[in-house]
Coordinates of N, CA and C in Angstrom, one line a residue:
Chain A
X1 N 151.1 36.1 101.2 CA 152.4 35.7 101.7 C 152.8 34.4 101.0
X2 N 154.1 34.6 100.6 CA 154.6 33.0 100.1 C 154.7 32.2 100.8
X3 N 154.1 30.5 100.6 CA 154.0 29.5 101.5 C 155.4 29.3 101.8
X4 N 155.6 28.7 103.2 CA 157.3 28.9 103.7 C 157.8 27.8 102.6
X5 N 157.3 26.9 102.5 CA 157.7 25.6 101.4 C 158.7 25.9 100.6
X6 N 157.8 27.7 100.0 CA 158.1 27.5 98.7 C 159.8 28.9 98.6
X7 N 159.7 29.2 100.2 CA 160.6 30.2 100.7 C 162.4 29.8 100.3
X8 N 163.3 30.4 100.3 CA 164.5 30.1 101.1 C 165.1 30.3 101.9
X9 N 166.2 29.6 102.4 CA 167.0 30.3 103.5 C 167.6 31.5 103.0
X10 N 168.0 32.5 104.5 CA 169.0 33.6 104.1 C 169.7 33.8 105.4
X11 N 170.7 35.0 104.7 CA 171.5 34.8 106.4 C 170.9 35.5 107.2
X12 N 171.1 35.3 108.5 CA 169.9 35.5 109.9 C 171.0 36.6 110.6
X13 N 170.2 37.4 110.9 CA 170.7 38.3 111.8 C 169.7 38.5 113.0
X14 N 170.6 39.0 113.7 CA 169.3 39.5 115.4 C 169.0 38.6 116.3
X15 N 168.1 38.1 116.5 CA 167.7 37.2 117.6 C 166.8 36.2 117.6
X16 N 167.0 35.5 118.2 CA 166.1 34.4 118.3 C 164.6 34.8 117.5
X17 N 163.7 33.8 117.1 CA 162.5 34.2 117.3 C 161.7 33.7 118.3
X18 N 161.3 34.7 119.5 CA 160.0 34.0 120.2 C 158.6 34.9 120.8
X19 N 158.4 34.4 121.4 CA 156.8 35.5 121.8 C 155.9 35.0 120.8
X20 N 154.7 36.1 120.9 CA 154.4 36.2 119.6 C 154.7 35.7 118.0
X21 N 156.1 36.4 117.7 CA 156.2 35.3 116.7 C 156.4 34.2 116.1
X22 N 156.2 33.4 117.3 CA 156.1 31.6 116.8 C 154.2 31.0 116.3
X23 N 153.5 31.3 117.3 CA 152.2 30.9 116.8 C 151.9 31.0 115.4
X24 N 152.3 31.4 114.9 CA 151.7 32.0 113.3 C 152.6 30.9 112.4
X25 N 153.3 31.2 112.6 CA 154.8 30.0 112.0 C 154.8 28.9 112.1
X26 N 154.4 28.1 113.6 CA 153.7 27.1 114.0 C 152.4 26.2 113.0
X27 N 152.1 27.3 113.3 CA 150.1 27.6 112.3 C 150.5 26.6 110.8
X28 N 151.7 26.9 110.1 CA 152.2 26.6 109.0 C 153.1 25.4 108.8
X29 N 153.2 25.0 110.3 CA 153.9 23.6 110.2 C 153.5 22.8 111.6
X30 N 152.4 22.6 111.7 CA 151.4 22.1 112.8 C 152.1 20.8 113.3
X31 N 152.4 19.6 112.3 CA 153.3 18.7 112.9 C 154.2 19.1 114.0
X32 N 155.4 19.7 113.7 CA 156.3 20.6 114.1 C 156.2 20.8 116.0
X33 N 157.0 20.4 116.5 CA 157.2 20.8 117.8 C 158.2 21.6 118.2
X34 N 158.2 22.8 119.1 CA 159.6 23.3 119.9 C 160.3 23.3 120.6
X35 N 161.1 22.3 120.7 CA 161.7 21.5 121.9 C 162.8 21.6 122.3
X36 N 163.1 22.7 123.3 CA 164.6 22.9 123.5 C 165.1 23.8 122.2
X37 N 164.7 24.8 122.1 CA 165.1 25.4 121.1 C 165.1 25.0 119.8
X38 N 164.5 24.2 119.4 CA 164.4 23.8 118.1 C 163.2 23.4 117.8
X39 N 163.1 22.9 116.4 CA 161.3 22.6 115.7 C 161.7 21.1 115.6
X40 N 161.2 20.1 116.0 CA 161.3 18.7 115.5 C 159.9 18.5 115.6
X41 N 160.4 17.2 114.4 CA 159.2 16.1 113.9 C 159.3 15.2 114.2
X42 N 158.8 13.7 114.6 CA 159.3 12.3 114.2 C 158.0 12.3 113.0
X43 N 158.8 11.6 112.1 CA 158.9 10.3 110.7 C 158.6 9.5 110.8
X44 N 158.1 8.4 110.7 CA 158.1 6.6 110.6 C 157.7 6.5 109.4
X45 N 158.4 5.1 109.0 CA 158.1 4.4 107.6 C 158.4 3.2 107.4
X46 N 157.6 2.5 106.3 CA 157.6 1.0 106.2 C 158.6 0.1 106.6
X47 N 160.2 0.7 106.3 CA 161.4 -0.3 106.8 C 162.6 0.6 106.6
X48 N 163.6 0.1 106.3 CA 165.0 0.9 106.6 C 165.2 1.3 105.3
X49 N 164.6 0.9 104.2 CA 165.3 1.3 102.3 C 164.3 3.0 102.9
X50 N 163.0 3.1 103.0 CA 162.4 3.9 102.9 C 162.6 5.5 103.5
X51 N 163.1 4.6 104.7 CA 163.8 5.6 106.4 C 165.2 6.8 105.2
X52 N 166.0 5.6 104.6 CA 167.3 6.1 104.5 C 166.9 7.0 103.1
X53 N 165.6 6.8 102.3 CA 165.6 7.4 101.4 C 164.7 8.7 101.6
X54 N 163.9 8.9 102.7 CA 163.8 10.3 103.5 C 164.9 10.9 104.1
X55 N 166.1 10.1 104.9 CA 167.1 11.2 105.0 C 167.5 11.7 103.4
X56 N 168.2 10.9 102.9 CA 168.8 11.4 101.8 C 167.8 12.8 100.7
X57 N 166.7 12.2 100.8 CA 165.9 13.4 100.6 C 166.3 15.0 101.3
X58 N 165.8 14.7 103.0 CA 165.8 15.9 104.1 C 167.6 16.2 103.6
X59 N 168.2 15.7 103.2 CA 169.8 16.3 103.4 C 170.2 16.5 101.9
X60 N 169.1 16.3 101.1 CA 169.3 17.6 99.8 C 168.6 18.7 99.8
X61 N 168.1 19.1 100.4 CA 167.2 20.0 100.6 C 168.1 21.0 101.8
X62 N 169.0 20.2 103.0 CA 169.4 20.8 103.9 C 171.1 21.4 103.0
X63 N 171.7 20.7 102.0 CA 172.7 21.3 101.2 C 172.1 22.1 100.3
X64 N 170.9 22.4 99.6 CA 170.5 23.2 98.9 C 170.1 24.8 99.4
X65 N 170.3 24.3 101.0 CA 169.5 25.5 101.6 C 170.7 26.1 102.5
X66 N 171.4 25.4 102.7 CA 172.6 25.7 103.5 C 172.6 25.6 104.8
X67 N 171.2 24.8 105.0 CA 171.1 24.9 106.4 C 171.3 23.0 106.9
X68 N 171.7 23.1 108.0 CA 171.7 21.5 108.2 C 171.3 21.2 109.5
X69 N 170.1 20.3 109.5 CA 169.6 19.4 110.4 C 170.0 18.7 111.3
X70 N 169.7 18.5 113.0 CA 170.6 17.0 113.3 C 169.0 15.9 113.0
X71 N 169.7 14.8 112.4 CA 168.9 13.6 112.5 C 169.2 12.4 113.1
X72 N 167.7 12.0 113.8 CA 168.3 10.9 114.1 C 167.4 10.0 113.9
X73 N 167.9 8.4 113.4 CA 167.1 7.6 112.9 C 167.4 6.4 113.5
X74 N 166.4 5.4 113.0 CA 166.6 4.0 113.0 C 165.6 3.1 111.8
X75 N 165.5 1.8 112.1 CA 164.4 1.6 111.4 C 162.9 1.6 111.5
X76 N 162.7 2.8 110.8 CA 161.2 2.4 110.2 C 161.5 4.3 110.7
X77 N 162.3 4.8 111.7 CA 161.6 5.8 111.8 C 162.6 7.1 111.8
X78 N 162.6 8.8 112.0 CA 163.3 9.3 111.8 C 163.3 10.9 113.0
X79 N 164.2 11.3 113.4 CA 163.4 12.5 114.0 C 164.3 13.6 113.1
X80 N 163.4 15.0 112.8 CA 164.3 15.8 112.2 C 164.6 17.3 113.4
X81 N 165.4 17.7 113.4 CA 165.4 18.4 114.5 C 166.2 20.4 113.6
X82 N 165.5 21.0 113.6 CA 165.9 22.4 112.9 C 166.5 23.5 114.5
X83 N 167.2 23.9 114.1 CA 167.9 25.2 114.8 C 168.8 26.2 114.2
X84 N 168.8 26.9 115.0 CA 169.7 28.1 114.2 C 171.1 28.5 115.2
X85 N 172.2 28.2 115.2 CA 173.1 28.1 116.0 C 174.0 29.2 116.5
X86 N 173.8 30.3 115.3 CA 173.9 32.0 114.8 C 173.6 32.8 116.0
X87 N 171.9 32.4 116.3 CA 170.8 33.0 117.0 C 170.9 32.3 118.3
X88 N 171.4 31.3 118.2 CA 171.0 30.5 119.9 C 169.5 30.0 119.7
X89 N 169.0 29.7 118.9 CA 167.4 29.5 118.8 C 166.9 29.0 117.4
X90 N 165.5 29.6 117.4 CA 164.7 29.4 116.2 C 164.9 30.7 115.4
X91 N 165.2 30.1 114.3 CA 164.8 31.4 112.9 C 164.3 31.2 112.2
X92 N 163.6 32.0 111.3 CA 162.8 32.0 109.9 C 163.5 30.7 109.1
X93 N 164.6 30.6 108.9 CA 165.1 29.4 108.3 C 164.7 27.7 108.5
X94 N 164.5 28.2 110.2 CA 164.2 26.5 110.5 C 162.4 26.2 110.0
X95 N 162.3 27.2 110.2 CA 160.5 27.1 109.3 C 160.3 26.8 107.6
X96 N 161.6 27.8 107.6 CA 161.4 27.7 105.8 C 161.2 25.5 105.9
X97 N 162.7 25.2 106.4 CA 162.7 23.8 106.4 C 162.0 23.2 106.7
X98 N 161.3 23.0 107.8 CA 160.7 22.4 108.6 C 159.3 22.1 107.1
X99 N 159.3 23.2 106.9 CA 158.1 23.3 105.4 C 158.6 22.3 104.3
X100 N 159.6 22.8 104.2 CA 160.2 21.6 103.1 C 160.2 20.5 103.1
X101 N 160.3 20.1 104.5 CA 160.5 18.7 104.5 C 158.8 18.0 104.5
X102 N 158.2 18.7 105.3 CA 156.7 18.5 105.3 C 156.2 18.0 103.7
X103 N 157.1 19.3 102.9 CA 156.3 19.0 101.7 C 156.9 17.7 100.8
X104 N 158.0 16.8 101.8 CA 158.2 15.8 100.8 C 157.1 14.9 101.0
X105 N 156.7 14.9 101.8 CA 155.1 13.7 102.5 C 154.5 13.9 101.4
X106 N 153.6 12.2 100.8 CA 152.9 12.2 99.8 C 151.6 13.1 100.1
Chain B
X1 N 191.4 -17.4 114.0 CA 189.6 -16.5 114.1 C 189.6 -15.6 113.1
X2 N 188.8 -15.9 112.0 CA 188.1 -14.8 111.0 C 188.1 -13.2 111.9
X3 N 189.0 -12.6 111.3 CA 188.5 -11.0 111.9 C 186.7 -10.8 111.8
X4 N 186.5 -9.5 112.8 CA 185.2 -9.5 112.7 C 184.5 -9.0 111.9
X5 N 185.7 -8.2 111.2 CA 185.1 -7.6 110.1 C 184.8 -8.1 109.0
X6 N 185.0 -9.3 108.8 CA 184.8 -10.7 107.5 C 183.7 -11.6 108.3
X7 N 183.1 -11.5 109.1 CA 181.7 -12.4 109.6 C 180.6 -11.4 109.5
X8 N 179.6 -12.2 109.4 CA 178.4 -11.6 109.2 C 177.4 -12.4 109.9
X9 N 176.7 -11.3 110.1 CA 175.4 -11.0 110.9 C 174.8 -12.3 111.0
X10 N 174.5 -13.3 111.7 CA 173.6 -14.7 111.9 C 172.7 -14.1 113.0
X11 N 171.2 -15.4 112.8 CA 169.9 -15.3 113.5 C 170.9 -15.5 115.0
X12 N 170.3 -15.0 116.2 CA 170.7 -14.5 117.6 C 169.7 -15.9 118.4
X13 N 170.8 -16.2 119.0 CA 169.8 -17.0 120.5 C 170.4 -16.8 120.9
X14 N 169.2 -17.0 122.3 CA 169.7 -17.1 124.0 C 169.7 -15.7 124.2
X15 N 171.0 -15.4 125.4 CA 170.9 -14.1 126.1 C 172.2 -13.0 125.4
X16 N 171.5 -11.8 125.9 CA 172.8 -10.8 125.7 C 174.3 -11.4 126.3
X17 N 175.3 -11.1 125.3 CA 176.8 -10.7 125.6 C 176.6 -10.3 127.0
X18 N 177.9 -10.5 128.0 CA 178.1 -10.0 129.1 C 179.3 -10.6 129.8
X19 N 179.8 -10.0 130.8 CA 180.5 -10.4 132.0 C 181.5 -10.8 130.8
X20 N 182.7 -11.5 131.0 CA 183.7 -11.8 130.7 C 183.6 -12.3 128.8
X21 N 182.5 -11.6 128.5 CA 182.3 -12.1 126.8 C 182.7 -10.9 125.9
X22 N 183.0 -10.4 127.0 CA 183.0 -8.3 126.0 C 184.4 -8.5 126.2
X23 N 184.8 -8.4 127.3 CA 186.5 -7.8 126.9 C 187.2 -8.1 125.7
X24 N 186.8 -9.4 125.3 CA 188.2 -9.6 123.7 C 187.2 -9.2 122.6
X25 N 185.8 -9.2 122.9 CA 185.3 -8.6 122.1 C 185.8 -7.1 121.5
X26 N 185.3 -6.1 122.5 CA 185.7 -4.5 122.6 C 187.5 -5.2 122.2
X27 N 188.2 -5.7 122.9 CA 189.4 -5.2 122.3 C 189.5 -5.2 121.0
X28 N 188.9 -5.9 120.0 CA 188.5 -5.8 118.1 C 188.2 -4.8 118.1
X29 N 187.1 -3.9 118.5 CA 186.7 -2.5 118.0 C 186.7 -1.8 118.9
X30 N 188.4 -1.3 119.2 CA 188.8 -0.5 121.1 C 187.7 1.5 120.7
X31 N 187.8 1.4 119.4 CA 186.9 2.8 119.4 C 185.6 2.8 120.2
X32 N 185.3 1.7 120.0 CA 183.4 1.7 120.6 C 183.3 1.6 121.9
X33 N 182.2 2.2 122.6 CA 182.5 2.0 124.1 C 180.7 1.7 123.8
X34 N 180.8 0.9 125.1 CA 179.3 0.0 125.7 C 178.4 0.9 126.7
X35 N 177.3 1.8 125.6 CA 176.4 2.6 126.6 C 175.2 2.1 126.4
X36 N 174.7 1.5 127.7 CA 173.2 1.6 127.9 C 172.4 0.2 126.8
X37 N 173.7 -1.1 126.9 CA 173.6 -1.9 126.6 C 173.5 -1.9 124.8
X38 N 174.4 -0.8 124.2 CA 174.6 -0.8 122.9 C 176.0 -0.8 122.8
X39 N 176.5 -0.8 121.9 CA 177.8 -0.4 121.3 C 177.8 1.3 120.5
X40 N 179.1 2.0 120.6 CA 178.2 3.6 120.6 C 179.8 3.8 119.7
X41 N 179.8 4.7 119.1 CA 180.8 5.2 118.4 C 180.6 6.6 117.7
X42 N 181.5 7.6 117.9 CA 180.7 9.2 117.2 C 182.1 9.3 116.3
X43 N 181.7 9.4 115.4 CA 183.0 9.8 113.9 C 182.3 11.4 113.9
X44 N 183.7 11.5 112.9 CA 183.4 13.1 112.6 C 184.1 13.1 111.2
X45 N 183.9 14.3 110.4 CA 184.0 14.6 109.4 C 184.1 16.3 108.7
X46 N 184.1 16.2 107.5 CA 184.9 17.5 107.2 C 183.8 18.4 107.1
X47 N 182.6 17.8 106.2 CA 181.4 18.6 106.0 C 179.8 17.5 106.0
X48 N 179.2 18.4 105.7 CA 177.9 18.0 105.4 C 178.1 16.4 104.9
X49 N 178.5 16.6 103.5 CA 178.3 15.9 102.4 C 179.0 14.6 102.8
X50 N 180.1 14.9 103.2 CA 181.3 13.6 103.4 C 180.3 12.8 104.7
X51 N 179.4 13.2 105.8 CA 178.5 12.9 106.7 C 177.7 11.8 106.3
X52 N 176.8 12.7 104.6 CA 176.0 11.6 104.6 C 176.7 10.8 103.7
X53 N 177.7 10.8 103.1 CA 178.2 9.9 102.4 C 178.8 8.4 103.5
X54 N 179.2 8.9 104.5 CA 179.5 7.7 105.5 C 177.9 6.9 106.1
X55 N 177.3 8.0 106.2 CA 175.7 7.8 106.5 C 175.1 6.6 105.5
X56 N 175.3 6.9 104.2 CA 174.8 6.1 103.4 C 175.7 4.7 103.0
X57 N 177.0 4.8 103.8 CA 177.9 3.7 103.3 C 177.2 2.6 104.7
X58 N 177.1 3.0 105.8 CA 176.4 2.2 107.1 C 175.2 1.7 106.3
X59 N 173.9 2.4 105.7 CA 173.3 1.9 105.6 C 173.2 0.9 104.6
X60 N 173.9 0.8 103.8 CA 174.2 -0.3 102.5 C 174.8 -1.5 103.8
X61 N 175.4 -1.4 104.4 CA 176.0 -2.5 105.5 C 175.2 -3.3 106.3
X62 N 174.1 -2.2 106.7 CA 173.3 -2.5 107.5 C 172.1 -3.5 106.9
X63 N 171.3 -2.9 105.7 CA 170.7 -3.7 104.8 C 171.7 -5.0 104.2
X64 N 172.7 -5.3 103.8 CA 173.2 -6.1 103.7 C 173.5 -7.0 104.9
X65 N 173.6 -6.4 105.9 CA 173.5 -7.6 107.2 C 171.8 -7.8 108.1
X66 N 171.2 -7.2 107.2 CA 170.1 -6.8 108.3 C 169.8 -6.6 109.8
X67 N 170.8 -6.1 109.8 CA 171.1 -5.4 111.4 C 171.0 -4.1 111.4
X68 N 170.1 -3.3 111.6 CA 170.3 -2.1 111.2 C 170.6 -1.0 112.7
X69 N 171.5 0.0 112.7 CA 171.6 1.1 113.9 C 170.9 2.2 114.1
X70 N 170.8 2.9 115.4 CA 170.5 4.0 115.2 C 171.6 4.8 114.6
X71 N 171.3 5.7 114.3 CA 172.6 7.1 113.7 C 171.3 7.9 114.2
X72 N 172.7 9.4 114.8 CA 172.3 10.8 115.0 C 173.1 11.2 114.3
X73 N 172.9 11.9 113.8 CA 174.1 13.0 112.9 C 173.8 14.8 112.3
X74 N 174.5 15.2 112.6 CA 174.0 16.7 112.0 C 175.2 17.1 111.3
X75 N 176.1 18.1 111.4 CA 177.0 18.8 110.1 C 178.3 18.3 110.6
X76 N 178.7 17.3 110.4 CA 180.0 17.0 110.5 C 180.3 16.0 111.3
X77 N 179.3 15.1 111.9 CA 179.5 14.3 112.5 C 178.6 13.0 112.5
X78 N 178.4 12.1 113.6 CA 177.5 11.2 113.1 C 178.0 9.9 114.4
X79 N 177.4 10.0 115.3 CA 177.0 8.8 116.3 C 176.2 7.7 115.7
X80 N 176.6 6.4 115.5 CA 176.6 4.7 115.3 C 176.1 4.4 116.6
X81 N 175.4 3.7 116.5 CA 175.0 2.8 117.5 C 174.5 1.5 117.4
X82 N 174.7 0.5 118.1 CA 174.4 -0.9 117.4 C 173.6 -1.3 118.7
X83 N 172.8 -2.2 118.9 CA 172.1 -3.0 120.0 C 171.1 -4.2 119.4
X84 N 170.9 -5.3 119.9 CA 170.5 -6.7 119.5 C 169.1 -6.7 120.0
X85 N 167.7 -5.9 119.5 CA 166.4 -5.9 120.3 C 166.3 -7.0 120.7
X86 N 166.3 -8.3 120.1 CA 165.7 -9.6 120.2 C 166.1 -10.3 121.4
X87 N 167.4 -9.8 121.9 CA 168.0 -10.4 123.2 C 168.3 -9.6 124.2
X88 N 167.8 -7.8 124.4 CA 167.7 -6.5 124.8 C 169.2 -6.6 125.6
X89 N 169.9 -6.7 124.3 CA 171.4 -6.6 124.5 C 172.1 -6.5 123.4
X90 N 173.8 -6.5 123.9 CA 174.7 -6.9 122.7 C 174.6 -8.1 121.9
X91 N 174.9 -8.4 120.9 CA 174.6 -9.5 120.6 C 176.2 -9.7 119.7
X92 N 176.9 -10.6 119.1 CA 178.0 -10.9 118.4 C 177.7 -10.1 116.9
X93 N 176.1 -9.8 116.7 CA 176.7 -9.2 115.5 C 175.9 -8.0 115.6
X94 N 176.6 -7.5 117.2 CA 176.5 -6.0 117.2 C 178.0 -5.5 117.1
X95 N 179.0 -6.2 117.2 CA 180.6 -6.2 117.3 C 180.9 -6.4 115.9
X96 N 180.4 -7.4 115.0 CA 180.2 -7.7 113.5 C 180.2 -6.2 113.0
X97 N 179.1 -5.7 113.1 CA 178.5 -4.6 112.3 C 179.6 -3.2 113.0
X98 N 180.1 -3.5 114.1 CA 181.0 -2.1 114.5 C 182.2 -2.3 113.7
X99 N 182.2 -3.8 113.5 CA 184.2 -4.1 113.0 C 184.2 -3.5 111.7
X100 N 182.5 -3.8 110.8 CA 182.6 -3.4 109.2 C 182.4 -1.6 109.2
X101 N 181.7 -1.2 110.5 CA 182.0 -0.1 110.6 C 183.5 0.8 110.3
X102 N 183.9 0.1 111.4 CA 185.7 0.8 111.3 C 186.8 0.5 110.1
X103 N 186.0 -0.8 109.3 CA 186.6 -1.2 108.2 C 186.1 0.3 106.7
X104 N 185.2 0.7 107.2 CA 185.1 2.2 106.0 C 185.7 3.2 106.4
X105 N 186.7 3.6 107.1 CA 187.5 4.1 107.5 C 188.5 4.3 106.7
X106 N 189.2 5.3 106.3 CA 190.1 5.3 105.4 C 191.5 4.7 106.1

């Protein structure tokens, strides 16, 4: 299977994902929590140049993908928060992301 | 009196803003309303991009005053928030940083 990293978004049809199909997906982005319908992370980093240059990162990645994040930040630190708004829930999409963003970490 | 939007951010003593020190304050930036001992303001916007483009104009502001806010923001919008940790309150240049706020405003 191709790592979600390296996956894209596409348009989502059907339903939420849950049961069963979250543990596996999870598996693949272990930071990753599901909270209220969504996959978030918190971020922290050395100061605010750093903070603002991981958003600007996560929000090329979120216009390249078509999908978009809510974030919320301050200094030093960031939370990213994935959903799918279509579905009322989680979809394959917020995983694709959720991967991407992982993979900006050194 | 220098509008607020032409002062900048100075070192904080003593105690938080309060009681009779906010009203002509807020009347300078009547958008912002006082939650939970911050200054709070939610803009909105057309898309994604124009989001983080105000996103990234706050934080040039903020680095430049070294005051920095939280921001939440997801596709089109974007909650500001200002608060003074050092005095776990408002501080004069939480009202500073809202006035240069509303000054990027077309």
């Amino acid at each position: 299977m191709t790592s979600l990293a390296r996956r894209h978004c596409q348009p989502v049809k059907g339903a939420a994902l849950s049961g069963d199909a979250l543990p596996p997906l999870l598996a693949q982005v272990p930071a990753w929590a599901v909270v209220d319908d969504a996959l978030q992370r918190r971020f922290t980093f050395d100061d605010f140049a750093a903070t603002m240059s991981f958003v600007n990162a996560v929000a090329w990645l979120a216009q390249r993908e078509d999908h978009h994040p809510d974030l919320h930040l301050g200094w030093g630190w960031c939370n990213v928060r994935w959903t799918t708004h279509s579905v009322g829930g989680l979809s394959m999409n917020d995983f694709i992301c959720a991967a991407q963003v992982d993979a900006l970490q050194p």
